[in-house]
Backbone as JSON, one array per atom type, in Angstrom:
{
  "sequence": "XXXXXXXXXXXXXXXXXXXXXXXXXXXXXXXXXXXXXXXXXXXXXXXXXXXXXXXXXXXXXXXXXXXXXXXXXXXXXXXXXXXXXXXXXXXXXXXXXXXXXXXXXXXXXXXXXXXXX",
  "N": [[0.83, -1.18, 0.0], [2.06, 0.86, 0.67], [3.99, 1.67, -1.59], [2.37, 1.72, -3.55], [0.16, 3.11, -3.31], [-2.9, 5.06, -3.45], [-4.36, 3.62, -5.72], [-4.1, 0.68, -4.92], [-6.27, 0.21, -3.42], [-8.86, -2.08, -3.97], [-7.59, -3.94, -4.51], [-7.42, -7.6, -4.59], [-6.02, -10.18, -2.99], [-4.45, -13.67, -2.4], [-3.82, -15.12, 0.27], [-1.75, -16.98, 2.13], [-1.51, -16.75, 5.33], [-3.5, -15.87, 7.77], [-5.65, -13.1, 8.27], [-4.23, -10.15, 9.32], [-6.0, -8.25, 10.3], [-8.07, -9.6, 11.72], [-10.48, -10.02, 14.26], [-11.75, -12.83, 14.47], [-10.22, -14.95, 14.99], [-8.52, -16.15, 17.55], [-5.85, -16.44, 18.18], [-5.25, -14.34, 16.03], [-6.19, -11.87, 17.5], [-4.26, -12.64, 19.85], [-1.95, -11.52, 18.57], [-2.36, -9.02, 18.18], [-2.7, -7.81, 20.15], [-0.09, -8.63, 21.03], [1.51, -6.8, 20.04], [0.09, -4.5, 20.57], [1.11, -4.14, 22.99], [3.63, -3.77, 23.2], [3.93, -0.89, 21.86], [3.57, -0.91, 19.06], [1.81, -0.32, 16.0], [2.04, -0.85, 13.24], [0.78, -3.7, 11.95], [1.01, -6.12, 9.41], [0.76, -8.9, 7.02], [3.49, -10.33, 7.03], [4.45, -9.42, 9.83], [2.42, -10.84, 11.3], [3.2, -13.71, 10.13], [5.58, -14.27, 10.92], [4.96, -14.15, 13.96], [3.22, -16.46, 14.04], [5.03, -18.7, 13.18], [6.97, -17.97, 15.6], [5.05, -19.19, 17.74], [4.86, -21.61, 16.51], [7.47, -22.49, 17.05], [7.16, -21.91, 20.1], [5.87, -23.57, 20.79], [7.07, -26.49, 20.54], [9.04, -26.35, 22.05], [7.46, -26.53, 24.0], [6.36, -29.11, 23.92], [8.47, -30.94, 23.5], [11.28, -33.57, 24.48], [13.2, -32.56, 26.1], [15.66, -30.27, 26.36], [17.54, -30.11, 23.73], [18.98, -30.26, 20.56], [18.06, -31.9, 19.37], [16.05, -33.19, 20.03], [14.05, -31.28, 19.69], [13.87, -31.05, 16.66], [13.29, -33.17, 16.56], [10.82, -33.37, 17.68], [9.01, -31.09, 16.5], [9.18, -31.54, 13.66], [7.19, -33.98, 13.97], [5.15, -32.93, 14.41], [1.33, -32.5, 14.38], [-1.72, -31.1, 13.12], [-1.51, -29.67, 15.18], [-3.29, -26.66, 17.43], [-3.31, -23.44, 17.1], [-5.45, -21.32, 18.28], [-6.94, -21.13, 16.54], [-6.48, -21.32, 14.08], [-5.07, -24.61, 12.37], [-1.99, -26.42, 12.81], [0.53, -28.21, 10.74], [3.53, -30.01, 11.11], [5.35, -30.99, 7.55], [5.18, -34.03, 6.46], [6.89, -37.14, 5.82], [8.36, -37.64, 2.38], [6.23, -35.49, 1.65], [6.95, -32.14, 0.65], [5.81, -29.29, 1.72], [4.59, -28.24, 4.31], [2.37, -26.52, 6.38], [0.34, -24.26, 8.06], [-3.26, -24.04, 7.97], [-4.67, -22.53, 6.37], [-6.35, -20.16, 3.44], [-6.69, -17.66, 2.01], [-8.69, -14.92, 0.53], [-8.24, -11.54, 0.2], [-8.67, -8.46, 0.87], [-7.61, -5.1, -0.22], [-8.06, -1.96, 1.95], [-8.96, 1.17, 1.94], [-7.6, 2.67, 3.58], [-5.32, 1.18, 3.86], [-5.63, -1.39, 5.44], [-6.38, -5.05, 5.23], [-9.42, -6.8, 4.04], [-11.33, -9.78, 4.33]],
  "CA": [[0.0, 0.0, 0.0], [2.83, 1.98, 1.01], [4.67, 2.35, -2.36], [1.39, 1.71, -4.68], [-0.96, 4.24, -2.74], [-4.39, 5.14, -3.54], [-3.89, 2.17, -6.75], [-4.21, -0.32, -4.48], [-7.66, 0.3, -2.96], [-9.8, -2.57, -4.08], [-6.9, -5.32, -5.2], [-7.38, -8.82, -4.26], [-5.01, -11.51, -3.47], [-4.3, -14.3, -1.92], [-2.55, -15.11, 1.41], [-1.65, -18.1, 3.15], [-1.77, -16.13, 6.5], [-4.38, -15.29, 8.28], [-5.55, -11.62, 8.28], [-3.89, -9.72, 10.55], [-6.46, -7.64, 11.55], [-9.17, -10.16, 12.19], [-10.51, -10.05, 15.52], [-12.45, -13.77, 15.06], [-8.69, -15.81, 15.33], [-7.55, -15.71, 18.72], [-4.08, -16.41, 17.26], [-5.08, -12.8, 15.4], [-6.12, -10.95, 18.42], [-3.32, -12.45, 20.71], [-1.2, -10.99, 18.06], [-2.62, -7.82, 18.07], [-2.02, -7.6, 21.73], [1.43, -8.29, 21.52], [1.65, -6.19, 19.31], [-0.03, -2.85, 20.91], [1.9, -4.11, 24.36], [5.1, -3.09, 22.42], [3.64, -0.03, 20.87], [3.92, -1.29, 17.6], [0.81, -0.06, 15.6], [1.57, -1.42, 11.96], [0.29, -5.11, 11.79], [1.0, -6.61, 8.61], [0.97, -10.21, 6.78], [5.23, -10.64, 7.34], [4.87, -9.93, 10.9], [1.87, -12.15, 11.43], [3.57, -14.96, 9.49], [6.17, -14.06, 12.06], [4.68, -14.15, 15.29], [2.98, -17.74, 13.63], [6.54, -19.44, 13.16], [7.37, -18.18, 16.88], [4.5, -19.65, 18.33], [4.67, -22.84, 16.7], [8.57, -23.36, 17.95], [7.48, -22.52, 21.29], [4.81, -25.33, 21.14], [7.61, -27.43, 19.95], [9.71, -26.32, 22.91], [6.61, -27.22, 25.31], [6.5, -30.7, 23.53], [9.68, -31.39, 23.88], [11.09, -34.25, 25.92], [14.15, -31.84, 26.53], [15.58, -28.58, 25.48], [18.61, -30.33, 22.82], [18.72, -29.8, 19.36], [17.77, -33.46, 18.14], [14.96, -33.21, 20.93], [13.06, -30.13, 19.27], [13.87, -31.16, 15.7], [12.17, -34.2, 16.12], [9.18, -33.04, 18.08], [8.66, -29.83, 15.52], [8.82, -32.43, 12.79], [6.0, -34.81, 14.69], [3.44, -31.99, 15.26], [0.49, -32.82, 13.44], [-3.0, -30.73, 13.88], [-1.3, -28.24, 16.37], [-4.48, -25.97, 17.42], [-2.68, -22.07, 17.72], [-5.79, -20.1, 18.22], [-8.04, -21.04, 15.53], [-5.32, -22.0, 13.46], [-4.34, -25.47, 12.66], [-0.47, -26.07, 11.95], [0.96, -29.58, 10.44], [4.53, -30.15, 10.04], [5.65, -31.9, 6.8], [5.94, -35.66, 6.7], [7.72, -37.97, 4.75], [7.25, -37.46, 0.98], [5.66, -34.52, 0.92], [7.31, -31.09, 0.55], [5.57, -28.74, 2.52], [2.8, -28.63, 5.15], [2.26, -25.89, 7.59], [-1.04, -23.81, 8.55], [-4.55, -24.53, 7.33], [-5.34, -20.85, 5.85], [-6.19, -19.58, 2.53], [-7.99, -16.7, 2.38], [-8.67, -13.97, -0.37], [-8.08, -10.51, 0.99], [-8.97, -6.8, -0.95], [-7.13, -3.98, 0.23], [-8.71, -1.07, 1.67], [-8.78, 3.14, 1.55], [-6.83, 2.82, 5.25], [-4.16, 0.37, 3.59], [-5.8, -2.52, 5.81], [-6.95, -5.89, 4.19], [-10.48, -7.05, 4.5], [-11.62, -11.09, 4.19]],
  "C": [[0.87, 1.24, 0.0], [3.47, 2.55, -0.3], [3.45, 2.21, -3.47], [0.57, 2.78, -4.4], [-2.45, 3.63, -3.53], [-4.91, 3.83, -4.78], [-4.41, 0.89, -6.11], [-4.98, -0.93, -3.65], [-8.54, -0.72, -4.35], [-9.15, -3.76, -4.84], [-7.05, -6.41, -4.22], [-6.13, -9.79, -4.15], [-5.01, -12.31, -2.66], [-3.63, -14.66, -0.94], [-2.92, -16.76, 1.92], [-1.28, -17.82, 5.32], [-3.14, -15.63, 7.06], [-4.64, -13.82, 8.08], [-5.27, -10.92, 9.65], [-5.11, -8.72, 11.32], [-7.97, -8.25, 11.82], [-9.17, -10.08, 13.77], [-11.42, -11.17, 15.9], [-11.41, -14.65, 15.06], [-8.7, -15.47, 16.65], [-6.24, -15.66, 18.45], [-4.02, -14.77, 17.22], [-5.27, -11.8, 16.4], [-5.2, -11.23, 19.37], [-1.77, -11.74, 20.16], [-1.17, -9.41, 17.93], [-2.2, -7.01, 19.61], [-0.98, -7.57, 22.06], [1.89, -7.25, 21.19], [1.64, -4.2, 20.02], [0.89, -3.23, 22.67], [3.32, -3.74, 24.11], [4.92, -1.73, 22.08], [4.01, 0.14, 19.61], [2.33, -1.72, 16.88], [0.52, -0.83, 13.93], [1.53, -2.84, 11.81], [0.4, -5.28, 10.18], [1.33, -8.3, 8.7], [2.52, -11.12, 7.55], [4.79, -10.71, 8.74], [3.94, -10.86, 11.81], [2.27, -13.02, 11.07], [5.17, -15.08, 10.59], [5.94, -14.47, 13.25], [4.04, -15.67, 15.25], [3.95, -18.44, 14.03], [6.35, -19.17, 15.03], [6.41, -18.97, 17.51], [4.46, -21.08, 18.24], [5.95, -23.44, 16.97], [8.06, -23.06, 18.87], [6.35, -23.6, 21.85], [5.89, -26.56, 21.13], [8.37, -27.48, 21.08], [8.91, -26.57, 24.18], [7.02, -28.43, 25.19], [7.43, -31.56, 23.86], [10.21, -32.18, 24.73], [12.59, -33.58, 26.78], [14.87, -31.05, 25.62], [17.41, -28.83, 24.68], [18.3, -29.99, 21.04], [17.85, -31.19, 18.78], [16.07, -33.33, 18.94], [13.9, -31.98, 19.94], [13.25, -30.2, 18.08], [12.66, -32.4, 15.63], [10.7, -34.22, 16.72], [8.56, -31.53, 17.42], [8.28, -30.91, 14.14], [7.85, -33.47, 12.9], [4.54, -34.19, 14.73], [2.51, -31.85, 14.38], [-0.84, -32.11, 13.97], [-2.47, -29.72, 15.02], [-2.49, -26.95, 16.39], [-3.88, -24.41, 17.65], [-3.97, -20.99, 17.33], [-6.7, -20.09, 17.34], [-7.32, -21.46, 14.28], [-4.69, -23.53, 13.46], [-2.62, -25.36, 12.18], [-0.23, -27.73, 12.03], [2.43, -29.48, 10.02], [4.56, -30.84, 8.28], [5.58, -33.2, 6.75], [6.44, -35.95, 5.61], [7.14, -38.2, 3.57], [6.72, -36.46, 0.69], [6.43, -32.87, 1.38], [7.32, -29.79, 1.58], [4.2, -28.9, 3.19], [2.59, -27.26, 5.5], [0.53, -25.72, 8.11], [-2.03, -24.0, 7.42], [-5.27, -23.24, 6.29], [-5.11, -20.57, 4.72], [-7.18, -18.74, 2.13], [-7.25, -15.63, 1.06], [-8.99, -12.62, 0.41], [-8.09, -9.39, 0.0], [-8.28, -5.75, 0.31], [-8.6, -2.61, 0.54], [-8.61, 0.18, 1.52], [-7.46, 3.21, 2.56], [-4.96, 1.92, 5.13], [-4.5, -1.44, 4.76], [-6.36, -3.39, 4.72], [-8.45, -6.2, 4.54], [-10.56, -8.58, 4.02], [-12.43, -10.91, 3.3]]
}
């Protein structure tokens, strides 16, 4: 929005993130919270897809049967259905490429530079 401006009121696209400024995710509003508890007002996709990743290592670092490297590789690589919030998350398994979160959502820009669902 920032370098397209007024242009970019009413484009569509696709995300594999959630919308950051939903407030029916809990994921999305505990993000929003961290967020204004920092005073850090601009919420975008990156640092939701951000604050995602962190949450699902420190599930991986709950899981864990101890805090080594082989230990949290192989229980990050195990985690199947992980619930973050309204959010599922699936590692990879064997054979297939990539996994992660369950989300694909079409998003339109608006006047304000937020996205809408």
């Amino acid at each position: 929005m920032e370098q397209v401006g007024a242009d970019a009121v009413g484009t569509a696209f696709s995300s594999v993130v959630p919308n950051p400024y939903a407030t029916l995710l809990p994921l999305a509003r505990e993000y929003q919270a961290a967020m204004k508890a920092r005073n850090y007002d601009r919420l975008s996709l990156s640092s939701f897809e951000g604050y995602i990743n962190a949450q699902e290592l420190l599930e991986g670092l709950r899981r864990a049967p101890g805090l080594t490297r082989p230990a949290l590789q192989a229980t990050l690589r195990a985690m199947q259905g992980v619930s973050l919030g309204g959010v599922s998350f699936s590692a990879p398994t064997e054979g297939k490429i990539a996994s992660g979160i369950d989300v694909a959502d079409i998003l339109v820009m608006t006047h304000n530079g937020r996205m809408l669902r």
